[in-house]
XYZ file of C-alpha atoms in Angstrom:
675
model
C -57.322 12.504 16.065
C -59.099 10.323 13.532
C -58.215 6.698 13.068
C -56.274 5.928 9.877
C -58.369 4.650 6.989
C -57.463 2.301 4.138
C -56.644 5.303 1.962
C -54.225 6.533 4.654
C -51.859 3.614 5.359
C -49.743 3.899 8.475
C -46.021 4.475 8.041
C -43.700 3.996 10.979
C -40.835 6.365 11.727
C -38.408 3.537 10.976
C -40.002 2.982 7.541
C -39.870 6.705 6.757
C -36.189 6.855 7.689
C -35.453 3.777 5.587
C -37.172 5.321 2.573
C -34.758 8.273 2.485
C -31.581 6.576 3.668
C -28.676 6.264 1.256
C -27.227 2.829 0.702
C -24.156 2.294 2.860
C -20.742 2.024 1.309
C -19.086 -1.389 0.852
C -17.560 -2.631 4.124
C -14.146 -4.220 3.666
C -11.183 -5.343 5.698
C -7.786 -5.652 4.047
C -6.829 -9.247 4.749
C -4.733 -12.225 3.749
C -1.861 -14.110 5.343
C -0.068 -17.448 5.670
C -1.829 -19.610 3.058
C -4.742 -19.454 0.650
C -6.774 -21.860 2.808
C -6.145 -19.882 6.019
C -7.082 -16.664 4.240
C -10.226 -18.271 2.823
C -11.344 -19.182 6.346
C -10.746 -15.580 7.424
C -12.716 -14.204 4.441
C -15.710 -16.427 5.068
C -15.656 -15.526 8.761
C -15.533 -11.784 7.997
C -18.377 -12.085 5.477
C -20.459 -13.889 8.089
C -19.883 -10.922 10.433
C -21.401 -8.485 7.950
C -18.507 -7.534 5.720
C -19.929 -6.810 2.250
C -16.821 -6.959 0.061
C -13.403 -8.571 0.041
C -10.072 -6.771 -0.071
C -7.238 -9.164 -0.795
C -3.739 -8.550 0.567
C -1.117 -10.496 -1.398
C 2.304 -11.333 -0.017
C 5.392 -9.639 -1.429
C 6.567 -12.484 -3.697
C 3.133 -12.516 -5.349
C 3.171 -8.731 -5.724
C 6.584 -8.745 -7.385
C 6.258 -11.825 -9.587
C 8.268 -14.443 -7.706
C 7.480 -17.965 -6.574
C 7.967 -18.946 -2.913
C 11.207 -20.785 -3.704
C 12.985 -17.768 -5.250
C 15.988 -16.357 -3.343
C 14.290 -12.972 -2.912
C 11.214 -14.647 -1.397
C 13.230 -15.844 1.598
C 11.386 -14.880 4.776
C 8.589 -13.074 2.901
C 6.144 -15.879 2.086
C 2.724 -15.282 3.631
C 3.946 -12.417 5.837
C 2.123 -9.298 4.633
C -0.534 -11.093 2.627
C -1.573 -14.354 1.056
C 0.791 -16.199 -1.323
C -0.819 -17.026 -4.672
C 1.611 -18.972 -6.831
C -0.829 -20.603 -9.270
C -4.454 -21.350 -10.074
C -4.674 -23.931 -7.294
C -3.959 -21.208 -4.728
C -6.541 -18.850 -6.259
C -9.061 -21.696 -6.290
C -8.447 -22.352 -2.583
C -8.560 -18.642 -1.746
C -12.157 -18.309 -2.971
C -13.440 -21.755 -2.076
C -17.189 -21.592 -1.242
C -17.269 -17.881 -2.159
C -19.386 -17.346 -5.314
C -17.356 -14.834 -7.328
C -20.284 -13.853 -9.512
C -21.957 -12.405 -6.400
C -18.869 -11.014 -4.653
C -17.285 -7.577 -4.934
C -13.537 -8.219 -4.712
C -10.790 -5.646 -4.443
C -7.267 -6.878 -5.170
C -4.374 -4.718 -4.026
C -2.027 -5.705 -6.817
C -0.047 -3.594 -9.273
C 2.955 -4.849 -11.249
C 1.433 -8.332 -11.477
C -2.178 -7.128 -11.755
C -2.786 -8.730 -15.187
C -1.628 -12.075 -13.821
C -3.678 -12.024 -10.619
C -6.729 -10.900 -12.575
C -6.089 -13.770 -15.007
C -5.978 -16.238 -12.110
C -9.185 -14.706 -10.688
C -10.961 -15.033 -14.049
C -9.743 -18.625 -14.421
C -11.091 -19.451 -10.956
C -14.393 -17.743 -11.797
C -14.607 -19.726 -15.041
C -14.221 -22.932 -13.015
C -17.120 -21.809 -10.825
C -19.237 -21.280 -13.948
C -19.471 -17.528 -13.337
C -20.439 -15.111 -16.088
C -17.412 -12.849 -16.609
C -19.717 -9.964 -17.479
C -21.186 -10.105 -13.962
C -17.889 -10.058 -12.061
C -17.538 -6.924 -9.929
C -14.538 -5.578 -8.114
C -11.285 -3.724 -8.593
C -7.660 -4.321 -9.467
C -5.541 -1.523 -8.044
C -3.240 -1.666 -11.085
C -1.578 1.714 -10.354
C 2.076 1.223 -11.164
C 3.084 4.896 -10.951
C 2.748 5.145 -7.174
C 4.811 1.960 -6.856
C 7.827 3.835 -8.227
C 7.163 6.608 -5.703
C 6.142 4.901 -2.489
C 5.211 1.240 -2.147
C 8.036 -0.183 -4.250
C 6.436 -3.322 -5.738
C 7.203 -2.334 -9.314
C 8.924 -4.852 -11.609
C 9.200 -3.527 -15.157
C 10.243 -0.117 -16.548
C 7.536 2.577 -16.733
C 6.686 2.245 -20.449
C 5.847 -1.502 -20.521
C 4.199 -1.178 -17.112
C 1.908 1.497 -18.511
C 1.164 -0.782 -21.439
C 0.127 -3.633 -19.072
C -2.236 -1.276 -17.264
C -3.722 -0.272 -20.624
C -4.173 -3.933 -21.569
C -6.200 -4.607 -18.415
C -8.383 -1.542 -19.001
C -9.047 -2.425 -22.642
C -9.717 -6.105 -21.954
C -12.052 -5.590 -18.999
C -13.975 -2.956 -20.926
C -15.080 -5.701 -23.314
C -15.036 -8.847 -21.184
C -15.802 -7.568 -17.658
C -17.744 -4.301 -18.036
C -18.625 -4.085 -14.313
C -15.008 -4.393 -13.209
C -12.924 -1.375 -12.148
C -9.672 -2.088 -14.015
C -7.634 0.581 -12.264
C -7.727 2.128 -8.820
C -5.552 5.254 -8.953
C -3.921 5.020 -5.558
C -3.001 8.086 -3.526
C -3.076 6.074 -0.297
C 0.610 5.183 -0.376
C 1.550 8.711 -1.434
C 0.297 10.029 1.907
C 2.030 7.130 3.653
C 5.253 8.322 1.983
C 4.749 11.841 3.335
C 2.665 13.546 0.623
C 0.962 16.792 1.496
C -2.745 17.065 0.560
C -1.768 19.039 -2.549
C 0.791 16.399 -3.578
C -1.734 13.635 -2.963
C -4.281 15.407 -5.159
C -1.934 16.392 -7.967
C 0.242 13.270 -8.147
C -2.793 10.960 -8.184
C -4.641 13.017 -10.784
C -1.482 13.227 -12.913
C -1.294 9.425 -12.771
C -4.905 9.107 -13.930
C -4.200 11.516 -16.789
C -1.136 9.519 -17.874
C -3.146 6.293 -17.957
C -6.156 7.749 -19.765
C -3.939 9.517 -22.297
C -2.237 6.167 -22.983
C -5.584 4.392 -23.465
C -7.003 7.157 -25.662
C -3.912 7.641 -27.811
C -3.365 3.905 -28.314
C -6.783 3.407 -29.862
C -7.304 0.375 -27.605
C -10.882 1.576 -27.013
C -12.998 3.157 -29.782
C -13.345 6.957 -29.334
C -17.123 6.713 -29.062
C -16.770 4.319 -26.127
C -13.951 6.183 -24.384
C -16.209 8.111 -21.935
C -17.537 4.804 -20.585
C -13.969 3.616 -20.070
C -13.230 6.827 -18.164
C -16.221 6.016 -15.986
C -14.652 2.695 -14.927
C -11.538 4.376 -13.479
C -11.721 4.549 -9.708
C -9.466 5.898 -6.966
C -8.093 4.613 -3.677
C -7.281 7.331 -1.183
C -5.974 7.933 2.308
C -7.524 9.916 5.134
C -5.293 11.292 7.858
C -5.888 13.023 11.142
C -6.322 16.598 9.889
C -10.067 16.125 9.839
C -11.274 19.313 8.091
C -8.432 19.224 5.576
C -9.232 15.611 4.684
C -12.923 16.394 4.117
C -11.924 19.307 1.894
C -9.360 17.197 0.073
C -12.021 14.666 -0.863
C -14.378 17.380 -2.117
C -11.475 18.891 -4.095
C -10.707 15.462 -5.588
C -14.326 15.108 -6.777
C -14.492 18.589 -8.266
C -11.083 18.440 -9.961
C -11.849 15.021 -11.455
C -15.127 16.307 -12.872
C -13.205 19.247 -14.335
C -10.515 17.018 -15.924
C -13.035 14.555 -17.374
C -15.032 17.366 -18.945
C -12.241 19.630 -20.223
C -9.491 17.159 -21.147
C -11.523 14.174 -22.293
C -14.839 15.722 -23.331
C -16.938 13.455 -21.123
C -20.456 14.912 -21.204
C -22.370 12.287 -19.234
C -22.225 13.170 -15.535
C -22.272 9.486 -14.570
C -18.871 8.922 -16.174
C -17.332 11.967 -14.462
C -18.142 10.865 -10.929
C -15.196 10.539 -8.584
C -15.612 6.959 -7.399
C -13.236 6.005 -4.652
C -12.482 3.531 -1.956
C -10.442 4.354 1.097
C -8.210 2.910 3.745
C -7.561 5.431 6.454
C -4.045 6.358 7.493
C -1.840 3.594 8.854
C 1.173 5.922 8.948
C -0.276 7.736 11.963
C -0.943 4.600 14.006
C 1.386 4.423 16.977
C 3.203 1.628 18.752
C 3.050 3.699 21.931
C -0.355 3.660 23.665
C -1.810 1.641 20.761
C -5.320 1.879 22.218
C -5.345 5.513 21.005
C -5.387 4.188 17.447
C -9.065 3.237 17.792
C -9.987 6.926 18.075
C -7.685 7.850 15.216
C -9.287 5.264 12.935
C -12.798 6.499 13.751
C -11.946 10.171 13.162
C -10.262 9.344 9.871
C -13.243 7.248 8.774
C -15.581 10.162 9.433
C -13.553 12.318 7.059
C -14.552 10.126 4.101
C -18.179 9.369 4.934
C -19.592 12.613 6.385
C -19.650 14.614 3.145
C -22.335 13.009 0.958
C -21.056 14.631 -2.240
C -17.605 13.128 -1.689
C -18.470 9.954 0.200
C -16.379 6.829 -0.314
C -17.877 3.924 -2.270
C -15.938 1.413 -0.167
C -14.108 1.703 3.140
C -11.527 -0.577 4.706
C -10.106 0.324 8.068
C -6.818 -0.747 9.631
C -6.840 -2.369 13.059
C -5.660 -0.702 16.242
C -2.548 -2.893 16.435
C -1.097 -2.593 12.922
C 1.873 -0.603 14.258
C 2.666 -3.720 16.318
C 2.195 -6.455 13.706
C -0.519 -8.414 11.889
C -4.027 -7.913 13.303
C -5.977 -10.899 14.613
C -9.552 -11.727 13.498
C -10.971 -9.945 16.573
C -9.002 -6.799 15.739
C -10.378 -6.782 12.200
C -13.886 -7.349 13.549
C -13.494 -4.313 15.797
C -12.682 -2.100 12.790
C -15.598 -3.586 10.837
C -17.960 -2.735 13.705
C -16.897 0.936 13.520
C -18.221 1.062 9.963
C -21.435 -0.767 10.787
C -22.221 1.497 13.738
C -21.655 4.589 11.587
C -23.861 3.259 8.796
C -26.699 1.674 10.758
C -26.904 3.306 14.203
C -26.399 6.948 13.244
C -28.508 9.133 10.945
C -25.517 9.829 8.720
C -27.147 8.351 5.601
C -30.440 10.212 6.002
C -29.335 13.737 5.098
C -28.065 15.840 2.220
C -24.465 17.012 2.294
C -24.062 18.838 5.600
C -21.077 20.848 4.323
C -22.770 22.493 1.335
C -22.825 26.246 1.875
C -20.064 26.283 4.466
C -17.751 29.245 3.823
C -14.901 27.535 5.687
C -15.161 24.348 3.638
C -15.592 26.184 0.334
C -12.555 28.404 0.971
C -10.341 25.449 1.901
C -11.522 23.359 -1.077
C -10.827 26.194 -3.503
C -7.346 26.740 -2.047
C -6.495 23.053 -2.433
C -7.803 23.012 -5.999
C -5.782 26.084 -6.946
C -2.539 24.637 -5.580
C -3.227 21.238 -7.148
C -3.876 22.816 -10.564
C -0.522 24.603 -10.335
C 1.282 21.354 -9.458
C -0.517 19.504 -12.266
C 0.637 22.202 -14.674
C 4.263 21.741 -13.533
C 4.027 17.983 -14.054
C 2.415 18.490 -17.451
C 5.286 20.781 -18.494
C 7.740 17.989 -17.583
C 5.933 15.630 -19.948
C 3.471 14.077 -17.498
C 3.571 11.673 -14.585
C 5.929 9.129 -16.170
C 8.514 11.810 -16.937
C 8.144 13.150 -13.390
C 8.857 9.641 -12.077
C 11.877 9.054 -14.304
C 13.408 12.440 -13.429
C 12.814 11.652 -9.708
C 10.906 14.948 -9.314
C 7.947 13.280 -7.577
C 10.103 11.013 -5.423
C 12.327 13.856 -4.222
C 9.245 15.911 -3.364
C 7.815 13.079 -1.255
C 11.103 12.438 0.557
C 11.379 16.161 1.365
C 7.765 16.366 2.602
C 8.225 13.295 4.771
C 11.420 14.751 6.232
C 9.502 17.907 7.187
C 6.742 15.841 8.780
C 9.188 13.799 10.859
C 11.107 16.904 11.899
C 7.861 18.499 13.111
C 7.091 15.412 15.226
C 10.622 15.365 16.641
C 10.445 19.041 17.573
C 6.957 18.741 19.036
C 5.444 21.176 16.543
C 3.200 18.329 15.342
C 1.641 16.691 18.378
C 1.144 12.931 18.408
C -0.574 11.933 21.622
C 1.314 9.248 23.506
C 4.422 9.767 21.365
C 5.720 13.299 21.904
C 3.040 14.576 24.325
C 1.049 12.956 27.146
C 3.465 10.058 27.167
C 2.696 8.932 30.724
C 0.686 5.735 30.364
C -0.789 2.720 32.042
C 0.207 -0.650 30.551
C -2.156 -1.595 27.743
C -4.137 -4.771 28.482
C -4.914 -4.965 24.754
C -1.313 -5.839 23.950
C -0.835 -8.311 26.785
C -1.333 -12.053 26.575
C 0.548 -14.924 25.070
C 0.227 -13.698 21.488
C 1.436 -10.174 22.315
C -1.724 -8.688 20.835
C -0.874 -9.618 17.234
C -1.044 -12.499 14.774
C 2.266 -14.200 14.004
C 2.833 -16.147 10.799
C 4.740 -19.377 11.619
C 8.080 -19.847 9.861
C 7.008 -23.302 8.595
C 4.518 -21.606 6.246
C 7.312 -20.845 3.771
C 8.645 -24.415 3.689
C 5.127 -25.781 3.219
C 4.477 -23.309 0.386
C 7.641 -24.452 -1.396
C 6.657 -28.092 -0.919
C 3.174 -27.433 -2.334
C 4.659 -25.505 -5.258
C 6.938 -28.439 -6.111
C 3.951 -30.797 -6.070
C 1.994 -28.438 -8.343
C 4.799 -28.340 -10.895
C 5.155 -32.131 -10.890
C 1.435 -32.673 -11.478
C 0.947 -30.348 -14.463
C 1.455 -30.867 -18.202
C 4.911 -29.443 -18.940
C 4.279 -29.219 -22.675
C 1.104 -27.179 -22.102
C 2.996 -24.903 -19.736
C 5.796 -24.334 -22.244
C 3.295 -23.575 -24.994
C 1.403 -21.116 -22.770
C 4.606 -19.299 -21.760
C 5.689 -19.049 -25.403
C 2.325 -17.513 -26.343
C 2.595 -15.108 -23.399
C 6.052 -13.925 -24.458
C 4.901 -13.571 -28.060
C 2.012 -11.323 -27.031
C 4.339 -9.252 -24.825
C 6.989 -8.804 -27.531
C 4.571 -8.186 -30.411
C 2.279 -5.750 -28.602
C -0.754 -8.005 -28.263
C -3.089 -7.668 -25.297
C -1.606 -9.672 -22.445
C -4.841 -10.771 -20.777
C -6.074 -13.750 -22.827
C -2.587 -15.341 -23.005
C -2.299 -14.819 -19.244
C -5.646 -16.541 -18.608
C -4.571 -19.421 -20.846
C -1.296 -19.634 -18.918
C -3.179 -19.671 -15.612
C -5.330 -22.571 -16.784
C -2.249 -24.437 -18.043
C -0.702 -24.301 -14.575
C 1.907 -21.565 -15.081
C 3.144 -20.101 -11.790
C 3.435 -16.488 -10.669
C 7.227 -16.670 -10.855
C 7.136 -18.114 -14.367
C 4.756 -15.387 -15.565
C 7.031 -12.769 -14.003
C 10.180 -14.320 -15.468
C 8.661 -14.462 -18.959
C 7.793 -10.754 -18.943
C 11.103 -9.786 -17.310
C 12.788 -11.493 -20.264
C 10.791 -9.343 -22.690
C 10.533 -6.027 -20.829
C 13.586 -6.065 -18.552
C 13.647 -4.870 -14.936
C 13.839 -1.395 -13.441
C 15.302 0.347 -10.406
C 13.463 3.552 -9.548
C 15.243 6.694 -8.277
C 15.595 6.725 -4.474
C 14.913 10.443 -4.050
C 17.575 10.857 -1.359
C 20.120 12.706 -3.495
C 19.694 16.038 -1.699
C 19.833 16.754 2.037
C 16.466 17.836 3.399
C 17.705 19.513 6.604
C 20.976 21.190 5.700
C 20.408 24.082 8.133
C 19.266 22.057 11.171
C 21.085 23.472 14.206
C 20.015 20.523 16.376
C 22.390 18.284 14.413
C 25.525 20.161 15.430
C 26.540 17.852 18.302
C 25.994 14.730 16.182
C 28.005 16.234 13.319
C 30.800 16.939 15.765
C 30.666 13.340 17.026
C 30.784 12.065 13.428
C 33.880 14.215 12.808
C 35.563 12.880 15.970
C 34.881 9.222 15.156
C 35.863 9.754 11.517
C 39.208 11.115 12.664
C 39.761 7.964 14.750
C 38.818 5.790 11.772
C 41.144 7.665 9.455
C 38.355 8.454 6.985
C 34.741 9.562 6.880
C 32.330 7.281 8.765
C 30.521 5.246 6.098
C 27.006 3.893 6.695
C 25.323 1.270 4.492
C 21.513 1.435 4.563
C 20.051 -1.789 3.188
C 16.574 -3.002 2.235
C 16.809 -6.808 2.073
C 14.051 -8.982 0.664
C 10.975 -7.718 -1.138
C 9.746 -5.095 1.341
C 9.235 -1.946 -0.722
C 8.214 0.337 2.153
C 11.291 2.514 1.806
C 10.123 5.628 3.685
C 12.022 4.780 6.875
C 15.202 3.769 5.060
C 15.106 6.960 3.002
C 14.707 9.168 6.055
C 17.498 7.358 7.891
C 19.757 7.803 4.847
C 18.908 11.515 4.566
C 19.436 12.179 8.277
C 22.721 10.242 8.355
C 24.035 12.243 5.430
C 22.889 15.494 7.047
C 24.823 14.448 10.134
C 27.980 14.245 8.057
C 28.234 10.521 7.353
C 29.001 9.041 3.973
C 25.895 7.059 3.082
C 25.519 4.095 0.743
C 21.873 3.454 -0.172
C 21.048 1.496 -3.300
C 17.285 1.329 -2.891
C 14.927 -1.570 -2.331
C 14.810 -5.269 -3.085
C 18.313 -6.527 -2.402
C 19.354 -10.033 -1.430
C 21.400 -10.548 1.755
C 24.276 -11.562 -0.535
C 24.102 -8.234 -2.395
C 24.049 -6.265 0.855
C 27.063 -8.096 2.273
C 28.887 -7.672 -1.036
C 28.173 -3.918 -0.934
C 29.530 -3.801 2.624
C 32.734 -5.423 1.373
C 33.139 -3.303 -1.752
C 32.291 -0.023 -0.025
C 34.316 -0.885 3.102
C 31.581 0.445 5.393
C 31.769 0.970 9.155
C 28.150 0.153 10.028
C 25.185 -1.533 8.338
C 21.547 -0.646 8.924
C 18.758 -2.924 7.684
C 15.182 -1.700 7.304
C 12.547 -4.481 7.243
C 8.844 -3.802 7.751
C 7.345 -6.987 6.313
C 7.857 -9.252 9.327
C 10.697 -11.157 7.662
C 13.377 -9.708 9.950
C 14.421 -12.925 11.706
C 15.114 -14.916 8.545
C 16.767 -12.065 6.640
C 18.934 -10.814 9.492
C 20.053 -14.368 10.257
C 21.083 -14.734 6.606
C 22.996 -11.437 6.593
C 24.784 -12.294 9.857
C 25.871 -15.690 8.531
C 27.223 -14.109 5.341
C 29.099 -11.432 7.282
C 30.751 -14.176 9.340
C 31.661 -16.233 6.290
C 33.286 -13.160 4.704
C 35.196 -12.398 7.914
C 33.584 -8.972 8.388
C 31.219 -9.712 11.264
C 33.043 -7.015 13.244
C 30.953 -4.460 11.286
C 28.105 -3.503 13.650
C 24.628 -4.273 12.342
C 21.520 -2.339 13.384
C 17.951 -3.220 12.406
C 14.757 -1.170 12.133
C 11.174 -2.247 11.460
C 7.923 -3.432 12.969
C 9.565 -5.845 15.389
C 7.904 -7.355 18.491
C 9.914 -7.275 21.729
C 10.545 -11.021 21.735
C 11.911 -10.836 18.183
C 14.118 -7.891 19.148
C 15.605 -10.048 21.894
C 16.333 -12.800 19.366
C 17.996 -10.327 17.004
C 20.260 -9.045 19.752
C 21.128 -12.631 20.668
C 22.262 -13.086 17.043
C 24.677 -10.191 17.509
C 22.611 -7.212 16.282
C 23.953 -4.063 17.958
C 20.640 -2.174 18.193
C 16.985 -2.614 17.217
C 14.648 0.301 16.424
C 10.869 0.244 15.991
C 8.262 2.947 15.236
C 8.432 4.142 18.845
C 11.972 5.383 18.124
C 10.800 8.438 16.214
C 13.743 10.678 17.147
C 15.989 10.062 14.160
C 18.748 12.272 15.478
C 18.916 10.181 18.642
C 19.311 7.088 16.453
C 22.184 8.801 14.629
C 23.823 9.675 17.934
C 23.612 6.069 19.146
C 24.883 4.775 15.807
C 27.994 6.972 16.062
C 28.596 5.747 19.632
C 28.349 2.111 18.465
C 30.894 2.689 15.699
C 33.183 4.644 18.031
C 33.099 1.901 20.671
C 33.902 -0.783 18.083
C 36.751 1.336 16.717
C 38.265 1.768 20.177
C 37.951 -1.958 20.884
C 39.644 -2.807 17.584
C 42.481 -0.408 18.333
């Protein structure tokens, strides 16, 4: 072999591979807790470990437009995300993080205009060029009515706020993704792949129709605005189906952009999406198995080049137990980095092109999704399908079928209903129980800091800013500039929310539990008989109050409990999400119920249950048994039982019929004791 000459430069194998490698997706972890300063430390630590974008989790008061000192915020401050009550909090959250160079995703919906306004105000303070800011506001209010539950206003004004963000960012922040159509929570609520495809695409159509028909963006520029719409999806354990679903999403979106909106430029028809893989399938039992689940689900959204995610954030192995610790988040980040940098995944064309199996499955999904989209269109679109409860009822029914399949063993979940024999997990041992716990003093400190903020600001400037905000809301002006001005004046999240509630009003979405999902289930016969027996002893039908105290909008569990209880023959009272302890106790009094069940998944169970118990005692009805369900560590379960809670259920208690059976026994025992 001849020696290389100057005209034949040497190229190493590593250099050749690098030349053809695709750029990796953005690595994120969904994070935020306790306080803005604590979350800032976590963000900077994760970025130092190789994370390439931020994904901000806000606490429930922030998501629903309340300050930490509001009655509904009790027990919720800093639990499932970071509290951001004003510009000072946003400033602290991004301290030493140059926003002009950062790609930031904010999981925020009803209050998206406000959190974006705070972000822009903080960026202005840093001297950032707004035109260079990159990132995403989720800003998908439709799925909040269906699954996550952090809606505030009725659908029409909520749609208008989404439109305002899209129109304003188009001019002021052209690199920003103003809306992330979110099918993630649809799957968490039980959506089938076809429902996830069709409901998400119907949402995107509703938003784009609103923007187009309003004239908020000139017709000539509309295709570019379409190109800024992104998606946020879920990937579950049915590996091949999930790959096909993502390819179907990309092809259907291209079809809709071309045929409905006349978008000719291929760049603006691309299906751009980020993903968090399924948290619904993570198990409390044998939690170490979740590592494999997370990896398999991640592969579903990165293997197919033509439908590869633009950004990926992975849950941690212990999210069915509680908040993940920094090490747990690092572990999930390393999964992404190993896939991107140690494998040859990014060096090849799409490995599924030409596969008959994949093509057949993709076409089947597309055909079914088109049919569902046509049904929704006939109803008047996504908003009409929300208001009629069509979408919500469909999700509740699908989730009921999924849970029934797990209970029967038809759907295998390793470590839950098969291969349940297990060694103790060393991952969950130790003083912290394998999770991060937010101290209760965080809430008191947040209220104290909020009081100091209010005392230090210019009250006249605040009043003027709120008046301008309400004027824009009532007169149809774009809400963004008045919101930014309000942020800079020192207005708080709760004040912004209160101002718009005054103009737009509030809304309670349909619960979707109006029809029994398992009317012909033979396995319920013995429980139905027990309900009849206890009802005869009580002198009337056993009545069960299902309550969702606080701001936790994850209603899937409460809905399924309500449906199963009704199918077992109980009279069920379920008024939906976001109730105060006082409202729940009042409902127990007015409805004269025999048992109360509280569903709390946000980590606020100790404070909220304590409040409910105290109110039951003060009303003289603490003889009504109280049961609690949620993501509750063992030590907290012990505390709840010490308070007088009759039973505590966590995700490991997946047999809903067994829960019903125990509930009837509890009521029967109390009835006999009272007699």
